[in-house]
PDB file of C-alpha atoms in Angstrom:
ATOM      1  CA  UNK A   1     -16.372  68.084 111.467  1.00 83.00           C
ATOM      2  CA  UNK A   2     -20.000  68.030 112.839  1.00 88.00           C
ATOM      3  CA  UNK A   3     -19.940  66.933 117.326  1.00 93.00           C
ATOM      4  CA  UNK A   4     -22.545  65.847 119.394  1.00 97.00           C
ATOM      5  CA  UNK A   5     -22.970  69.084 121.956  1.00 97.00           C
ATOM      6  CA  UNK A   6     -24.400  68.878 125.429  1.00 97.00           C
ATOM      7  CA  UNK A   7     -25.683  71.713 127.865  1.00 96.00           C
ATOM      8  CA  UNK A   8     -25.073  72.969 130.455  1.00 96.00           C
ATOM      9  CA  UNK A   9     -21.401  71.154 131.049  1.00 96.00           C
ATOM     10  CA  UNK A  10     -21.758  71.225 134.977  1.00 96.00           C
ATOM     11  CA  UNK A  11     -24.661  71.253 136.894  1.00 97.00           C
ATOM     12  CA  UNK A  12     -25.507  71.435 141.058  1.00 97.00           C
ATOM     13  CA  UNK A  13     -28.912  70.687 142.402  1.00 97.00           C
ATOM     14  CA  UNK A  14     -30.413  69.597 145.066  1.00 97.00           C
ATOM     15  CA  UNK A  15     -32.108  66.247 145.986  1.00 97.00           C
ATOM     16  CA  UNK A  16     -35.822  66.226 145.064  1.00 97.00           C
ATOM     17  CA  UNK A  17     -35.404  68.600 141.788  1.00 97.00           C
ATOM     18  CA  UNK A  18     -35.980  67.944 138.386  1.00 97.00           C
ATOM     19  CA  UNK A  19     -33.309  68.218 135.691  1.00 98.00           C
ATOM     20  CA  UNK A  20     -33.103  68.592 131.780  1.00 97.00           C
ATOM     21  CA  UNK A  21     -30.318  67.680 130.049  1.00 98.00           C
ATOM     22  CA  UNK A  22     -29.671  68.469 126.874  1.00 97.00           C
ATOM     23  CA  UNK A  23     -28.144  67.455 123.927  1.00 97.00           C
ATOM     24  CA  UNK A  24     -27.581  68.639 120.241  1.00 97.00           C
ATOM     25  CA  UNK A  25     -27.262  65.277 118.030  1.00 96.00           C
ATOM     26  CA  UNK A  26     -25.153  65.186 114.663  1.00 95.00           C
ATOM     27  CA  UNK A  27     -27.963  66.993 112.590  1.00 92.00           C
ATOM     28  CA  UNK A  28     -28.445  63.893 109.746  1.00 89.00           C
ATOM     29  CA  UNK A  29     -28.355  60.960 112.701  1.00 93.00           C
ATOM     30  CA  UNK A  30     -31.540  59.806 113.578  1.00 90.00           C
ATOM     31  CA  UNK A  31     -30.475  57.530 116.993  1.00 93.00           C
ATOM     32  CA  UNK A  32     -30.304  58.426 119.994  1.00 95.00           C
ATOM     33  CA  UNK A  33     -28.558  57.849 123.174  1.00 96.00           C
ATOM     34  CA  UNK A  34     -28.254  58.527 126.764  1.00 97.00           C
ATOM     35  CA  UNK A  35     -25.518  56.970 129.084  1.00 97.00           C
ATOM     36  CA  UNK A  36     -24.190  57.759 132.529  1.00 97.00           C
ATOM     37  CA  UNK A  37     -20.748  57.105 134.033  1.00 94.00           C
ATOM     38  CA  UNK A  38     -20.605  57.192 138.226  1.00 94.00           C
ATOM     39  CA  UNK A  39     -17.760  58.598 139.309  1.00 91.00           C
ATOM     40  CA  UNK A  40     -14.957  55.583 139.166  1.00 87.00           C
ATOM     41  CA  UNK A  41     -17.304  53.070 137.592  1.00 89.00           C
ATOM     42  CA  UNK A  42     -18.215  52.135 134.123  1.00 90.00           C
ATOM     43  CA  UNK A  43     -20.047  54.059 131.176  1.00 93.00           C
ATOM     44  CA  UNK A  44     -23.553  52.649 131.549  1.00 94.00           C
ATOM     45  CA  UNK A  45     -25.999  52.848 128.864  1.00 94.00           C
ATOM     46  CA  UNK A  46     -29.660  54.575 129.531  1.00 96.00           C
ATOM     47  CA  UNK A  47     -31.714  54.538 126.738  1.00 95.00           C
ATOM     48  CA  UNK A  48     -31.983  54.858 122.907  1.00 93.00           C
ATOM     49  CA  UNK A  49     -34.345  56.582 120.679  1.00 93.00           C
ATOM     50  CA  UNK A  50     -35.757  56.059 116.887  1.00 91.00           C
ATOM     51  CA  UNK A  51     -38.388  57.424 115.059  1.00 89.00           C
ATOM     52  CA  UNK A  52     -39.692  59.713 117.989  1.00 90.00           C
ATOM     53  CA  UNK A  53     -39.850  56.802 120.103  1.00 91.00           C
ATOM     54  CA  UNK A  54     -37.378  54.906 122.935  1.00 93.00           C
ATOM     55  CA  UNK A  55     -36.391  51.930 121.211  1.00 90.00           C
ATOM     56  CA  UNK A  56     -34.746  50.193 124.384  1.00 90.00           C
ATOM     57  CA  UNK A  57     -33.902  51.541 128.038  1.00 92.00           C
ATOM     58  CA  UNK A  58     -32.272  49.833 130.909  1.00 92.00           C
ATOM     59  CA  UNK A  59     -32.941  48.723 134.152  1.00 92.00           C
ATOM     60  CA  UNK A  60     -31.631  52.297 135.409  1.00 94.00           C
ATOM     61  CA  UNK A  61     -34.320  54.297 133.198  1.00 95.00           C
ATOM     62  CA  UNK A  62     -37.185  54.135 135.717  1.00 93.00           C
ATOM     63  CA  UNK A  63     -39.968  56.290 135.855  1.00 94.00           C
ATOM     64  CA  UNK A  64     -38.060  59.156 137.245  1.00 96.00           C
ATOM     65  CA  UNK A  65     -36.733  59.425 133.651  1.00 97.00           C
ATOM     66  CA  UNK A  66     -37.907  60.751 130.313  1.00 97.00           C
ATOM     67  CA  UNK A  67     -36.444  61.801 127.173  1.00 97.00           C
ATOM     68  CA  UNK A  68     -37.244  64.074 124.412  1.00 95.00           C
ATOM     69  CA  UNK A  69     -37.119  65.208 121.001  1.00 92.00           C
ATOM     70  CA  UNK A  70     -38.698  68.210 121.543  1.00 87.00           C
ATOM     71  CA  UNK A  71     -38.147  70.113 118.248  1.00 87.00           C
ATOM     72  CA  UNK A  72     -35.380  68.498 115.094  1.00 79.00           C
ATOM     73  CA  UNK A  73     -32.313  69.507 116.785  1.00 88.00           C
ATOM     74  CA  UNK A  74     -32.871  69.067 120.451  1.00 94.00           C
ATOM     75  CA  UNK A  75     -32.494  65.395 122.636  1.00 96.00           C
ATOM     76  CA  UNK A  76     -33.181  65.927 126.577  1.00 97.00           C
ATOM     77  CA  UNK A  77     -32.997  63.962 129.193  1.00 98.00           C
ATOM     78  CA  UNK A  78     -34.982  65.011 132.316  1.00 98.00           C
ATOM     79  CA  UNK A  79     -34.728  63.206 135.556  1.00 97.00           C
ATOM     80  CA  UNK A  80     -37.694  64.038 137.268  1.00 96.00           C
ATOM     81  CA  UNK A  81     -37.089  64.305 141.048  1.00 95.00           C
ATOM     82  CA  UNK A  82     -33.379  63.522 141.564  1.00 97.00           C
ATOM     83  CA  UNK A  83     -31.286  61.421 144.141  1.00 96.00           C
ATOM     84  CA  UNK A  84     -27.810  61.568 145.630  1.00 97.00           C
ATOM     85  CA  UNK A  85     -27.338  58.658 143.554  1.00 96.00           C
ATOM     86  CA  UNK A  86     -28.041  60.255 140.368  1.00 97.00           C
ATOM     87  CA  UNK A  87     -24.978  62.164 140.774  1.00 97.00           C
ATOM     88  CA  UNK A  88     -22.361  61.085 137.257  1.00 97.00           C
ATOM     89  CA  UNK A  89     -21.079  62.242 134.089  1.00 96.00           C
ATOM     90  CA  UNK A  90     -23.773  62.170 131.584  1.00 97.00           C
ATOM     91  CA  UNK A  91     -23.229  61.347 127.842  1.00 97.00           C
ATOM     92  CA  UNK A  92     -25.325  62.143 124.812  1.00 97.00           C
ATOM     93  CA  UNK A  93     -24.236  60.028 121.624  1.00 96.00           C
ATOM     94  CA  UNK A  94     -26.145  60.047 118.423  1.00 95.00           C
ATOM     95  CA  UNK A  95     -25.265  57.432 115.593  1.00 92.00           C
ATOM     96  CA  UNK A  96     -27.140  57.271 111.479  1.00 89.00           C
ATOM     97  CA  UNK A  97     -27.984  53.792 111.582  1.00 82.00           C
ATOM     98  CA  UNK A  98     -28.445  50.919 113.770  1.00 76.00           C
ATOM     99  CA  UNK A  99     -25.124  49.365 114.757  1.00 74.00           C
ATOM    100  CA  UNK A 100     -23.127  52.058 113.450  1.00 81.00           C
ATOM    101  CA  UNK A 101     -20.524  53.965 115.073  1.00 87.00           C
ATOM    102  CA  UNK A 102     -21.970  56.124 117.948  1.00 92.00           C
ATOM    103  CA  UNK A 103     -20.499  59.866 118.221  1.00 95.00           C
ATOM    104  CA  UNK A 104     -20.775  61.093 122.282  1.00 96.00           C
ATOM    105  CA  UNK A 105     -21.109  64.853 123.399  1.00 97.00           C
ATOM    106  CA  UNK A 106     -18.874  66.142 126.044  1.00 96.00           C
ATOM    107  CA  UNK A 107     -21.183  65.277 128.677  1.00 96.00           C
ATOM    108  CA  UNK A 108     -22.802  66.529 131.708  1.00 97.00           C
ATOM    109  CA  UNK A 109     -21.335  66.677 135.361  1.00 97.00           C
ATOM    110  CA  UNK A 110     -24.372  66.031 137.574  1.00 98.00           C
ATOM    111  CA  UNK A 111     -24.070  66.963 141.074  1.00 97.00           C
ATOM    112  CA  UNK A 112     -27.131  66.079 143.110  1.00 97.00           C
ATOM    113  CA  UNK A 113     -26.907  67.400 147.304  1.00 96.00           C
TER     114      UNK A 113
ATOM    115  CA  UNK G   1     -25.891  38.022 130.003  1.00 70.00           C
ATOM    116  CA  UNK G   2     -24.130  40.640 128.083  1.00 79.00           C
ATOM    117  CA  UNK G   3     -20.852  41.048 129.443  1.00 87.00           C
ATOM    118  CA  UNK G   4     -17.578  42.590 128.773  1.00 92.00           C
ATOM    119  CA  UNK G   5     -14.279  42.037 130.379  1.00 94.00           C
ATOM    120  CA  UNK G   6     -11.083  44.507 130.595  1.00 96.00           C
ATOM    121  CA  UNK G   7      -8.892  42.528 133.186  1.00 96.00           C
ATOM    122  CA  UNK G   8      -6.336  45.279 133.737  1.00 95.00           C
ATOM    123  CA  UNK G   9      -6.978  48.628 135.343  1.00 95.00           C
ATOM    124  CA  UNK G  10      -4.087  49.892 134.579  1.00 97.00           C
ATOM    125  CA  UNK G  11      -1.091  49.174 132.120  1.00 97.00           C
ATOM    126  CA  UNK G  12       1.772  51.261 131.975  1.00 97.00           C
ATOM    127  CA  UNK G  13       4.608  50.288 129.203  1.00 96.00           C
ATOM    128  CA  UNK G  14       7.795  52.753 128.099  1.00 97.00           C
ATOM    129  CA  UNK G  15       7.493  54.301 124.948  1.00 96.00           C
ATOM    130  CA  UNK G  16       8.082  52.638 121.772  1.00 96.00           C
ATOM    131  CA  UNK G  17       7.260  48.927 123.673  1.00 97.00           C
ATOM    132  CA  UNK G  18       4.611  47.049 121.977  1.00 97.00           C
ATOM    133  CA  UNK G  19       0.938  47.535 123.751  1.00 96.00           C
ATOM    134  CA  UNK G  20      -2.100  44.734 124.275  1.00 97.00           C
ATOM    135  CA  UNK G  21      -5.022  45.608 125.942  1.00 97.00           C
ATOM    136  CA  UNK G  22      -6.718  42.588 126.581  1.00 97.00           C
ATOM    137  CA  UNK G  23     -10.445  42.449 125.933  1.00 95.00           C
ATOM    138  CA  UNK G  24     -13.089  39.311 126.373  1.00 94.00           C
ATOM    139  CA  UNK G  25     -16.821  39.541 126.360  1.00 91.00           C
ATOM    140  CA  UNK G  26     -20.286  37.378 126.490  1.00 88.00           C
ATOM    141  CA  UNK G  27     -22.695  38.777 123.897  1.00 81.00           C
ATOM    142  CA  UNK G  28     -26.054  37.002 122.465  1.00 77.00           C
ATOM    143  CA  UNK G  29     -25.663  36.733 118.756  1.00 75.00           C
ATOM    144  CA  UNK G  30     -22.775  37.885 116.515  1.00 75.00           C
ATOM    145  CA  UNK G  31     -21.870  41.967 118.292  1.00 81.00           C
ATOM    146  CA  UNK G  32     -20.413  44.445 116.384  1.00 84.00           C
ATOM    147  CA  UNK G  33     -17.181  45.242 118.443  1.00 88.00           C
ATOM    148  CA  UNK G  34     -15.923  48.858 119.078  1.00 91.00           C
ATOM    149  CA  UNK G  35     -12.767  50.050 120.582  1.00 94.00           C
ATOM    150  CA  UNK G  36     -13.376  53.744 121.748  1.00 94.00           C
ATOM    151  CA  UNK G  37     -10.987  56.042 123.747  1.00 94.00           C
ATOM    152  CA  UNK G  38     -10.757  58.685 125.725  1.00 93.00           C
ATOM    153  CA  UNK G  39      -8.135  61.327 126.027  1.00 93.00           C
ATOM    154  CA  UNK G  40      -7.714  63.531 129.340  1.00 90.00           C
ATOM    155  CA  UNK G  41     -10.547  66.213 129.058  1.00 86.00           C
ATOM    156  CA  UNK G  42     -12.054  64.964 125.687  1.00 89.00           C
ATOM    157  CA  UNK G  43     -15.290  63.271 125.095  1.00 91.00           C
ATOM    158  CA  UNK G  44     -15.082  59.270 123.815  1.00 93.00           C
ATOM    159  CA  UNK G  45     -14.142  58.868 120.392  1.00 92.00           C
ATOM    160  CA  UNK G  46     -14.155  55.814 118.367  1.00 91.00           C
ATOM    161  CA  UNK G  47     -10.648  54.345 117.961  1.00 92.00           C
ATOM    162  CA  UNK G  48     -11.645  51.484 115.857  1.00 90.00           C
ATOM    163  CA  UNK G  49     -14.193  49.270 114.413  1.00 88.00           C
ATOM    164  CA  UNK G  50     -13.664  46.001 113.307  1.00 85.00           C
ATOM    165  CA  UNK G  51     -16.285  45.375 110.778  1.00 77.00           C
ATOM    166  CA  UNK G  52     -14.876  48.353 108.745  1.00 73.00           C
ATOM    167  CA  UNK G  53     -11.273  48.383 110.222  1.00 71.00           C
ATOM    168  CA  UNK G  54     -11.637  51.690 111.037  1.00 67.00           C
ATOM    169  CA  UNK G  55      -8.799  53.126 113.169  1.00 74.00           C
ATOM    170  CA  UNK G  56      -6.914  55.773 114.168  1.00 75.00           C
ATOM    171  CA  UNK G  57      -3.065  56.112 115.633  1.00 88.00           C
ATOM    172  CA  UNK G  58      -1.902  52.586 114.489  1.00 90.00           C
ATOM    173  CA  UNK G  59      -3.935  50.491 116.462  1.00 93.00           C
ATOM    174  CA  UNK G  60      -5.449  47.216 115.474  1.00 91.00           C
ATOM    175  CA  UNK G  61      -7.496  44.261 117.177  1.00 91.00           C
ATOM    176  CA  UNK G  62      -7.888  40.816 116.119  1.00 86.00           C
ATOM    177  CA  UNK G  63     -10.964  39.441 116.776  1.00 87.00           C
ATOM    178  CA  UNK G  64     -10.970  36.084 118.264  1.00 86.00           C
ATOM    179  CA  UNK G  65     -14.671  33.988 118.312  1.00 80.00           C
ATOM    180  CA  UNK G  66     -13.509  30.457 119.515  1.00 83.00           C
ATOM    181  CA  UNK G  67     -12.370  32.905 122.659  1.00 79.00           C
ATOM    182  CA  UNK G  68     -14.516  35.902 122.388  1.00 89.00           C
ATOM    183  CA  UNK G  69     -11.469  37.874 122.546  1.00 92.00           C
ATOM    184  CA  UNK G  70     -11.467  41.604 121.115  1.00 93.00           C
ATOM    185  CA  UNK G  71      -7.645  42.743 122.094  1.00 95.00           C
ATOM    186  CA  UNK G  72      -6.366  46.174 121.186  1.00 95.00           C
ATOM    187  CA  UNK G  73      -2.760  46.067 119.889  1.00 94.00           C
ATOM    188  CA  UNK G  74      -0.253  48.498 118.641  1.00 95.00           C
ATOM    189  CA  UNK G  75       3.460  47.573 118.026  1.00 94.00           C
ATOM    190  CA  UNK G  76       5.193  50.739 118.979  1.00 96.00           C
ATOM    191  CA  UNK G  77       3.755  52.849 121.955  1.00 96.00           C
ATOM    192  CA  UNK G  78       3.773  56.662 121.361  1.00 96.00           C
ATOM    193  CA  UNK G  79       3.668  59.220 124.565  1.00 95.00           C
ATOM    194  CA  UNK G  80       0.208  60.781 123.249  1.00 95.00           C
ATOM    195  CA  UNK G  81      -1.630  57.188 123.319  1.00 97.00           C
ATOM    196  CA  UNK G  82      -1.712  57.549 127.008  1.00 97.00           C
ATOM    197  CA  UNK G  83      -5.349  57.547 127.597  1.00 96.00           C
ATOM    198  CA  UNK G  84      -8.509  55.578 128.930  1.00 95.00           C
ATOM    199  CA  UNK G  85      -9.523  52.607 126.653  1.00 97.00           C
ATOM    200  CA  UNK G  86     -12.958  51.215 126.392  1.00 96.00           C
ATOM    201  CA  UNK G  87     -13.625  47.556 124.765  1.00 94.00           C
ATOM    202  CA  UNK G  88     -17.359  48.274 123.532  1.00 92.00           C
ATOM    203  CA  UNK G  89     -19.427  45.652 121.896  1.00 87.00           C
ATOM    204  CA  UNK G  90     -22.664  46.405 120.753  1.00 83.00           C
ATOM    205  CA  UNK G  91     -25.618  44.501 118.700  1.00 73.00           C
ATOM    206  CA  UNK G  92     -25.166  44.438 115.076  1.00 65.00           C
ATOM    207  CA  UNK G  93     -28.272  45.307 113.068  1.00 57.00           C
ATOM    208  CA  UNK G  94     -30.542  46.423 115.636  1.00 58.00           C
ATOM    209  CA  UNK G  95     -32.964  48.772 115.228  1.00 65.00           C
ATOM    210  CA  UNK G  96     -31.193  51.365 117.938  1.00 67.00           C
ATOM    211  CA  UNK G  97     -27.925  49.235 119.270  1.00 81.00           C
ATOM    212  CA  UNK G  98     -26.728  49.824 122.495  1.00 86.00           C
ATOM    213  CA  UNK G  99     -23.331  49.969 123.541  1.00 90.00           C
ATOM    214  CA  UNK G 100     -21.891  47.534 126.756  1.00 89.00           C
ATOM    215  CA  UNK G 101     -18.687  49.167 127.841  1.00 91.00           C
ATOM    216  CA  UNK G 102     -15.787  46.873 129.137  1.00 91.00           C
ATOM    217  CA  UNK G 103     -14.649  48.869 132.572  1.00 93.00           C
ATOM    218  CA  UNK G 104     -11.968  50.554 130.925  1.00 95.00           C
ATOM    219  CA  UNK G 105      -8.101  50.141 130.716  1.00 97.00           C
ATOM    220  CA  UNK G 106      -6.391  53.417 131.577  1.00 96.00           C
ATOM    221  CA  UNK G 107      -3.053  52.761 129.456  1.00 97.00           C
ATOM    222  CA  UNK G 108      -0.422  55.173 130.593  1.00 97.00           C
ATOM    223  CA  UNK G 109       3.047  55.260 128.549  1.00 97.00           C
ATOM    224  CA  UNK G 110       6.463  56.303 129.987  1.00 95.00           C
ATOM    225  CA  UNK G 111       8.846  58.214 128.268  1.00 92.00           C
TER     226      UNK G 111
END
């Protein structure tokens, strides 16, 4: 059966550095989404993506954040100069239509120092 | 405001006792409604859906709109359902729908 994959599955860096996440979507969805989880709160969602474009983001997605569909396979998520608070679990989940049932990667353990 | 509402942390029930996880939520509009779960060291996966009753491992939810109630039930708990639970409504017919997850109920059955 076809998963949502996510790179790298840990990753450490320091305050001030950009990141890319990335993310493998089921290969015949075509939305997108990024969601965090803090460590002991709730999954929160990020942003979503159609048609080579962000359909909706939240109040978290500021300008320090982008995503991507850099080539047909690849979704990133790059956080461009991190914080302490940036620190979570990071989920990629792709879906093939609009209201239909999303399908999340593994996920990402961000560590920010 | 979109809002979602697990009111218990934790629930812990012997095996083969009947299980409720109780779910309420404030959503514009008419939400497609999600149950998805998570097992220790696996990624979320959908448990069920109610527009299409999908579901896995005997579980079922009646929806409830005078209430806005979504609650996950299954009549006979097994040792493997202990896991994290996620009520997850999310906006039907949108163009890219996001997901609001409840806080989770971290359902925990004793042998």
């Amino acid at each position: 059966e076809p998963e949502v994959t996510q790179t790298p599955s840990h990753q450490v860096t320091q305050m001030g550095q950009e990141v890319i996440l990335r993310c493998v979507p089921i290969s015949n969805h075509l939305y997108f989404y990024w969601y965090r989880q803090i460590l002991g709160q709730k999954v929160e969602f990020l942003v979503s993506f159609y048609n080579n474009e962000i359909s909706e983001k939240s109040e978290i997605f500021d300008d320090q954040f982008s995503v991507e569909r850099p080539d047909g396979s690849n979704f990133t998520l790059k956080i461009r100069s991190t914080k302490l608070e940036d620190s979570a679990m990071y989920f990629c989940a792709s879906s093939d239509g609009g209201g239909e049932t999303q399908y999340f990667g593994p996920g990402t353990r961000l560590l920010v120092l | 405001a979109q809002r979602v509402t697990q009111p218990e942390k934790l629930l812990s029930v012997f095996k083969g006792a009947p299980v409720e996880l109780k779910c309420n939520y404030s959503y514009s509009g008419s939400p497609e409604l999600f149950w998805y779960v998570q097992y220790s060291r696996q990624r979320l996966q959908l448990l069920l859906r109610h527009i299409s009753r999908e579901s896995i491992k005997g579980f079922t939810a009646d929806l409830n709109k005078g209430e806005t109630s979504f609650h996950l039930k299954k009549p006979f708990a097994q040792e493997e359902d202990s896991a994290m639970y996620y009520c997850a409504p999310a906006a039907r017919y949108s163009s890219a729908s996001k997901i609001i997850f409840g806080s989770g109920t971290r359902l925990s059955i004793r042998p």
